[in-house]
């Protein structure tokens, strides 16, 4: 707060250093434009240096006083009658107050200051029409300068409000984007945590059966299961991994499939090397393989064939032959919906699910992977 106040004071100081000399110059410019044939210009041109300095000092003080009072009046009106609430009333009241302020300043100038400097015998009321016109010209120019100062202040006021509103709007958009990102990350984290039960439910039953049937194979199965599970834990904090990493994980995961199903499940991976650096949500392929095995018959007479291959540019497809089991299996409904939701959060793309020629196909868009 202190630094802001110091900055405002510095700004106001430079603001006055700029505007007061400008008002001083504008006074003479407007006076000349209003009446370039006034005798005042002839007398001014014939004045000596001392007279010019006295004249300039008096007018500079006059301009400074009008400027300060106009700015004080405008700031006071900003608090009393803001432009946003009553613009017409503000205009009328401020104009009347400015006229009063200018007449008071000029009255002090004519009745006190000038007689004190030049003596009362020098400062006499205007008697000729030309002198009266010059006096009213002087009053008119001072009023115009006061209005101009208020207009500049008002323009500066609205410019600051506009900048403030733009900054506030930008900040609100930034905060909204941050909140949206936080919400999306929380949702994504929740979706990734759902992977664990979906994976573990299918393997613990196999491990339980192996313990009683073949303890050595059960031990090997458990070791590989721990390796796969460790991979899942490591990638829990990753939103996207390379396709190469996912394929490496799947190849390790195939060992568990072979223990569980033997040759009844055939998994064929045909992915070209040139797309291995593309990204994919972690454990996506494992979910699709589990989904295919869970809902289809896999036996010696009816082996389940699962293929993972590139079907089009920027996509890979996971397909399996459809041979649905004849009874209902309890489902957590986390597989395809989980993958779909993660794609919606991470990108504008989504997976494509279709059935054709007796096969169930899921096409996954490949994402850009950034380290």
Coordinates of C-alpha atoms in Angstrom, one line a residue:
X1 CA 0.0 0.0 0.0
X2 CA 2.8 2.4 0.8
X3 CA 4.6 1.8 -2.5
X4 CA 1.4 2.4 -4.3
X5 CA 0.8 5.7 -2.5
X6 CA 4.3 6.8 -3.3
X7 CA 3.8 5.9 -6.9
X8 CA 0.6 7.9 -7.1
X9 CA 2.3 10.9 -5.5
X10 CA 5.1 10.7 -8.0
X11 CA 2.6 10.5 -10.9
X12 CA 0.6 13.5 -9.6
X13 CA 3.8 15.5 -9.3
X14 CA 4.8 14.8 -12.9
X15 CA 1.2 15.3 -14.0
X16 CA 1.3 18.9 -12.6
X17 CA 4.7 19.6 -14.1
X18 CA 3.2 18.7 -17.4
X19 CA -0.3 20.2 -17.3
X20 CA 0.4 23.6 -15.6
X21 CA 2.9 24.8 -18.3
X22 CA 0.5 23.4 -21.0
X23 CA -2.4 25.5 -19.5
X24 CA -0.1 28.5 -19.4
X25 CA 0.6 28.2 -23.1
X26 CA -3.0 27.4 -23.9
X27 CA -4.1 30.5 -22.2
X28 CA -2.1 32.7 -24.6
X29 CA -3.0 30.5 -27.6
X30 CA -6.8 30.7 -26.8
X31 CA -6.6 34.4 -26.0
X32 CA -4.9 35.0 -29.4
X33 CA -7.4 32.8 -31.3
X34 CA -10.4 34.5 -29.6
X35 CA -9.2 38.0 -30.5
X36 CA -5.9 38.3 -32.4
X37 CA -6.5 42.1 -32.9
X38 CA -6.6 43.0 -29.2
X39 CA -4.4 46.0 -28.2
X40 CA -3.1 43.7 -25.4
X41 CA -0.8 42.0 -28.0
X42 CA 0.6 45.3 -29.1
X43 CA 1.3 46.3 -25.5
X44 CA 2.8 42.9 -24.7
X45 CA 5.2 43.1 -27.7
X46 CA 6.4 46.5 -26.6
X47 CA 7.0 45.4 -23.0
X48 CA 10.5 45.1 -21.6
X49 CA 12.0 41.9 -20.0
X50 CA 11.0 42.9 -16.5
X51 CA 7.4 43.6 -17.5
X52 CA 7.2 40.3 -19.4
X53 CA 8.6 38.4 -16.4
X54 CA 6.0 40.0 -14.1
X55 CA 3.2 39.3 -16.6
X56 CA 4.3 35.7 -17.1
X57 CA 4.7 35.1 -13.3
X58 CA 1.2 36.4 -12.6
X59 CA -0.4 34.4 -15.4
X60 CA 1.6 31.3 -14.4
X61 CA 0.3 31.6 -10.8
X62 CA -3.2 32.3 -12.1
X63 CA -3.0 29.1 -14.3
X64 CA -1.6 27.1 -11.4
X65 CA -4.4 28.2 -9.1
X66 CA -7.1 27.5 -11.6
X67 CA -5.5 24.1 -12.4
X68 CA -5.3 23.1 -8.7
X69 CA -8.8 24.2 -7.9
X70 CA -10.3 22.5 -11.0
X71 CA -8.5 19.2 -10.1
X72 CA -9.6 19.5 -6.4
X73 CA -13.2 20.2 -7.5
X74 CA -13.2 17.3 -10.0
X75 CA -11.8 14.8 -7.4
X76 CA -14.4 16.0 -4.9
X77 CA -17.2 15.5 -7.5
X78 CA -15.8 12.0 -8.2
X79 CA -16.7 11.1 -4.6
X80 CA -19.9 13.1 -4.4
X81 CA -21.5 12.5 -7.8
X82 CA -19.7 9.8 -9.8
X83 CA -20.0 9.9 -13.6
X84 CA -21.2 6.3 -13.7
X85 CA -24.3 7.0 -11.5
X86 CA -25.6 10.5 -12.6
X87 CA -23.6 11.7 -15.7
X88 CA -26.0 14.6 -16.6
X89 CA -26.3 15.8 -13.0
X90 CA -22.5 15.6 -12.6
X91 CA -22.0 17.7 -15.7
X92 CA -24.4 20.5 -14.7
X93 CA -23.2 20.7 -11.1
X94 CA -19.5 20.6 -12.0
X95 CA -19.9 23.3 -14.7
X96 CA -21.7 25.6 -12.3
X97 CA -19.0 25.0 -9.6
X98 CA -16.3 25.7 -12.1
X99 CA -17.8 29.0 -13.1
X100 CA -18.0 30.0 -9.4
X101 CA -14.4 28.9 -8.8
X102 CA -13.1 30.9 -11.8
X103 CA -15.0 34.0 -10.8
X104 CA -13.7 33.8 -7.3
X105 CA -10.1 33.4 -8.4
X106 CA -10.4 36.3 -10.9
X107 CA -12.1 38.5 -8.3
X108 CA -9.2 37.8 -5.9
X109 CA -6.8 38.6 -8.8
X110 CA -8.4 41.9 -9.7
X111 CA -9.3 43.1 -6.3
X112 CA -6.3 42.0 -4.2
X113 CA -3.3 40.7 -6.2
X114 CA -3.0 43.2 -9.0
X115 CA -3.6 46.3 -6.8
X116 CA -1.0 44.9 -4.3
X117 CA 1.6 44.5 -7.1
X118 CA 0.9 47.5 -9.3
X119 CA -1.0 49.8 -7.0
X120 CA -4.6 50.8 -7.0
X121 CA -4.1 53.8 -9.2
X122 CA -2.8 51.5 -12.0
X123 CA -5.5 48.8 -11.8
X124 CA -8.6 50.7 -12.8
X125 CA -12.0 49.4 -14.1
X126 CA -12.3 49.2 -17.8
X127 CA -13.9 52.2 -19.3
X128 CA -13.8 51.7 -23.0
X129 CA -15.6 49.0 -25.0
X130 CA -12.3 47.5 -26.1
X131 CA -11.0 47.2 -22.5
X132 CA -14.3 45.6 -21.4
X133 CA -14.0 43.1 -24.3
X134 CA -10.5 42.3 -23.2
X135 CA -11.7 41.7 -19.6
X136 CA -14.5 39.4 -20.7
X137 CA -12.1 37.7 -23.1
X138 CA -9.8 37.0 -20.1
X139 CA -12.7 35.6 -18.1
X140 CA -13.9 33.5 -21.0
X141 CA -10.5 32.0 -21.6
X142 CA -10.0 31.2 -17.9
X143 CA -13.4 29.5 -17.8
X144 CA -12.5 27.5 -20.9
X145 CA -9.2 26.5 -19.4
X146 CA -10.9 25.3 -16.2
X147 CA -13.4 23.2 -18.3
X148 CA -10.5 21.8 -20.3
X149 CA -8.6 20.8 -17.1
X150 CA -11.7 19.0 -15.9
X151 CA -12.1 17.3 -19.2
X152 CA -8.5 16.1 -19.1
X153 CA -9.0 14.9 -15.6
X154 CA -12.2 13.1 -16.5
X155 CA -10.6 11.5 -19.5
X156 CA -7.7 10.3 -17.3
X157 CA -10.2 9.1 -14.7
X158 CA -12.1 7.0 -17.3
X159 CA -8.9 5.7 -18.8
X160 CA -7.7 4.5 -15.3
X161 CA -11.1 2.9 -14.7
X162 CA -11.0 1.2 -18.1
X163 CA -7.5 -0.1 -17.4
X164 CA -8.5 -1.3 -14.0
X165 CA -11.6 -3.1 -15.3
X166 CA -9.5 -4.7 -18.1
X167 CA -7.0 -5.9 -15.5
X168 CA -9.8 -7.2 -13.3
X169 CA -11.4 -8.9 -16.2
X170 CA -8.1 -10.5 -17.2
X171 CA -7.5 -11.5 -13.6
X172 CA -10.9 -13.1 -13.4
X173 CA -10.3 -15.0 -16.6
X174 CA -6.9 -16.1 -15.2
X175 CA -8.4 -17.2 -11.9
X176 CA -11.2 -19.0 -13.8
X177 CA -8.7 -20.8 -16.0
X178 CA -6.7 -21.7 -12.9
X179 CA -9.8 -23.0 -11.1
X180 CA -10.8 -24.9 -14.2
X181 CA -7.3 -26.4 -14.5
X182 CA -7.4 -27.4 -10.8
X183 CA -10.8 -29.0 -11.2
X184 CA -9.7 -30.8 -14.3
X185 CA -6.5 -32.1 -12.5
X186 CA -8.6 -33.2 -9.6
X187 CA -11.0 -35.0 -11.9
X188 CA -8.2 -36.6 -13.8
X189 CA -6.5 -37.7 -10.6
X190 CA -9.8 -39.3 -9.5
X191 CA -10.1 -41.1 -12.9
X192 CA -6.5 -42.4 -12.7
X193 CA -7.2 -43.7 -9.1
X194 CA -10.0 -45.7 -10.6
X195 CA -7.6 -47.8 -12.6
X196 CA -6.3 -49.7 -9.5
X197 CA -9.4 -51.6 -8.5
X198 CA -10.3 -52.3 -12.2
X199 CA -6.9 -53.9 -12.7
X200 CA -6.5 -55.6 -9.3
X201 CA -10.0 -57.3 -9.3
X202 CA -9.1 -59.4 -12.3
X203 CA -5.7 -60.5 -11.1
X204 CA -6.2 -61.3 -7.4
X205 CA -8.7 -64.1 -8.3
X206 CA -6.1 -65.6 -10.6
X207 CA -3.4 -65.3 -8.0
X208 CA -5.7 -66.9 -5.4
X209 CA -6.3 -69.9 -7.6
X210 CA -2.5 -70.2 -8.5
X211 CA -1.5 -70.3 -4.8
X212 CA -3.4 -73.5 -4.2
X213 CA -2.5 -75.1 -7.6
X214 CA 1.0 -74.1 -8.4
X215 CA 2.9 -72.1 -5.7
X216 CA 6.0 -71.5 -7.9
X217 CA 3.9 -70.1 -10.8
X218 CA 2.0 -68.1 -8.2
X219 CA 5.3 -66.6 -7.0
X220 CA 6.4 -65.7 -10.5
X221 CA 2.9 -64.3 -11.2
X222 CA 3.1 -62.2 -8.0
X223 CA 6.5 -60.8 -8.9
X224 CA 5.4 -59.7 -12.4
X225 CA 2.2 -58.4 -10.9
X226 CA 4.2 -56.2 -8.6
X227 CA 6.3 -55.0 -11.5
X228 CA 3.2 -54.0 -13.4
X229 CA 1.6 -52.4 -10.4
X230 CA 4.8 -50.5 -9.7
X231 CA 4.6 -49.1 -13.3
X232 CA 1.0 -48.0 -12.6
X233 CA 2.0 -46.3 -9.4
X234 CA 4.9 -44.5 -11.1
X235 CA 2.7 -43.2 -13.9
X236 CA -0.2 -42.2 -11.5
X237 CA 1.1 -38.6 -11.6
X238 CA 1.6 -38.5 -15.4
X239 CA -1.2 -37.4 -17.6
X240 CA 0.4 -38.5 -20.8
X241 CA 3.2 -41.0 -21.5
X242 CA 4.9 -42.0 -24.8
X243 CA 3.4 -44.8 -26.8
X244 CA 6.7 -46.6 -26.5
X245 CA 6.5 -46.6 -22.7
X246 CA 2.9 -47.9 -22.8
X247 CA 3.8 -50.7 -25.3
X248 CA 6.8 -51.7 -23.1
X249 CA 4.3 -51.9 -20.2
X250 CA 1.9 -54.0 -22.2
X251 CA 4.6 -56.4 -23.2
X252 CA 5.3 -57.0 -19.5
X253 CA 1.6 -57.2 -18.9
X254 CA 1.2 -59.9 -21.5
X255 CA 3.1 -62.3 -19.2
X256 CA 0.2 -62.0 -16.7
X257 CA -2.3 -62.7 -19.4
X258 CA -0.4 -65.8 -20.5
X259 CA -0.5 -67.1 -16.9
X260 CA -4.2 -66.4 -16.6
X261 CA -5.4 -67.6 -20.0
X262 CA -2.5 -69.4 -21.7
X263 CA -2.9 -69.6 -25.5
X264 CA -6.6 -68.8 -25.2
X265 CA -5.8 -65.1 -25.6
X266 CA -3.5 -64.0 -28.5
X267 CA -2.3 -60.4 -28.3
X268 CA -0.6 -59.0 -31.5
X269 CA 1.1 -55.6 -31.4
X270 CA 2.0 -54.0 -34.7
X271 CA 3.0 -50.4 -34.1
X272 CA 5.5 -48.6 -36.4
X273 CA 8.5 -47.0 -34.8
X274 CA 7.8 -43.5 -36.2
X275 CA 4.8 -43.0 -33.9
X276 CA 6.4 -44.4 -30.7
X277 CA 7.2 -40.9 -29.5
X278 CA 3.5 -39.8 -29.6
X279 CA 1.6 -39.6 -26.4
X280 CA -1.3 -41.6 -24.8
X281 CA -3.0 -41.5 -21.4
X282 CA -1.2 -44.1 -19.2
X283 CA -2.6 -47.6 -18.8
X284 CA -5.1 -47.0 -21.6
X285 CA -4.1 -50.1 -23.6
X286 CA -4.2 -52.3 -20.5
X287 CA -7.8 -51.2 -19.8
X288 CA -8.9 -52.1 -23.3
X289 CA -7.2 -55.5 -23.1
X290 CA -8.8 -56.2 -19.8
X291 CA -12.2 -55.0 -21.1
X292 CA -11.9 -57.4 -24.1
X293 CA -11.0 -60.4 -21.9
X294 CA -13.7 -59.6 -19.4
X295 CA -16.6 -59.6 -21.8
X296 CA -15.6 -62.3 -24.3
X297 CA -15.1 -66.0 -24.3
X298 CA -11.5 -67.1 -24.4
X299 CA -11.0 -70.8 -24.8
X300 CA -9.1 -73.4 -26.9
X301 CA -12.1 -73.8 -29.2
X302 CA -12.7 -70.0 -29.3
X303 CA -9.4 -68.1 -28.8
X304 CA -9.7 -64.4 -28.3
X305 CA -7.5 -62.4 -30.7
X306 CA -6.6 -58.9 -29.7
X307 CA -4.7 -56.6 -32.1
X308 CA -3.1 -53.3 -31.5
X309 CA -2.1 -51.5 -34.7
X310 CA -2.0 -48.1 -36.5
X311 CA -5.1 -47.7 -38.5
X312 CA -4.8 -44.1 -39.6
X313 CA -2.6 -41.0 -39.3
X314 CA -2.3 -40.0 -35.7
X315 CA -4.4 -42.9 -34.3
X316 CA -4.0 -46.5 -33.1
X317 CA -6.7 -49.1 -32.9
X318 CA -7.3 -51.9 -30.4
X319 CA -9.6 -54.6 -31.8
X320 CA -10.9 -58.0 -30.7
X321 CA -13.2 -60.6 -32.2
X322 CA -16.6 -60.5 -30.7
X323 CA -17.6 -63.7 -28.8
X324 CA -19.5 -62.4 -25.9
X325 CA -20.0 -64.6 -22.8
X326 CA -23.6 -65.8 -22.2
X327 CA -23.9 -64.6 -18.6
X328 CA -23.7 -61.3 -16.9
X329 CA -20.4 -60.3 -15.1
X330 CA -20.5 -57.7 -12.4
X331 CA -19.0 -54.5 -13.9
X332 CA -17.4 -51.4 -12.3
X333 CA -18.1 -49.6 -15.5
X334 CA -14.7 -47.9 -15.3
X335 CA -13.0 -49.1 -18.5
X336 CA -14.2 -47.3 -21.7
X337 CA -15.8 -44.4 -19.7
X338 CA -12.6 -43.8 -17.9
X339 CA -10.6 -43.6 -21.1
X340 CA -13.2 -41.4 -22.7
X341 CA -13.3 -38.9 -19.8
X342 CA -9.5 -38.7 -19.7
X343 CA -9.3 -37.9 -23.4
X344 CA -12.0 -35.2 -22.9
X345 CA -9.9 -33.6 -20.1
X346 CA -6.5 -33.8 -21.8
X347 CA -7.5 -32.8 -25.4
X348 CA -10.2 -31.9 -27.8
X349 CA -10.1 -35.5 -29.2
X350 CA -12.1 -38.5 -28.1
X351 CA -12.0 -42.2 -28.8
X352 CA -14.1 -43.9 -31.5
X353 CA -15.9 -47.1 -30.7
X354 CA -17.4 -49.2 -33.4
X355 CA -18.3 -52.8 -34.4
X356 CA -17.7 -54.2 -37.8
X357 CA -17.2 -57.6 -39.4
X358 CA -17.6 -59.4 -36.1
X359 CA -15.0 -57.3 -34.4
X360 CA -15.1 -54.7 -31.6
X361 CA -12.8 -51.7 -32.3
X362 CA -11.6 -48.8 -30.2
X363 CA -9.6 -46.1 -32.1
X364 CA -7.4 -43.9 -29.9
X365 CA -6.1 -40.5 -31.0
X366 CA -2.4 -40.0 -30.3
X367 CA -1.5 -36.9 -28.3
X368 CA 1.4 -34.6 -28.4
X369 CA 3.9 -35.6 -25.7
X370 CA 5.8 -32.9 -23.9
X371 CA 8.5 -33.7 -21.4

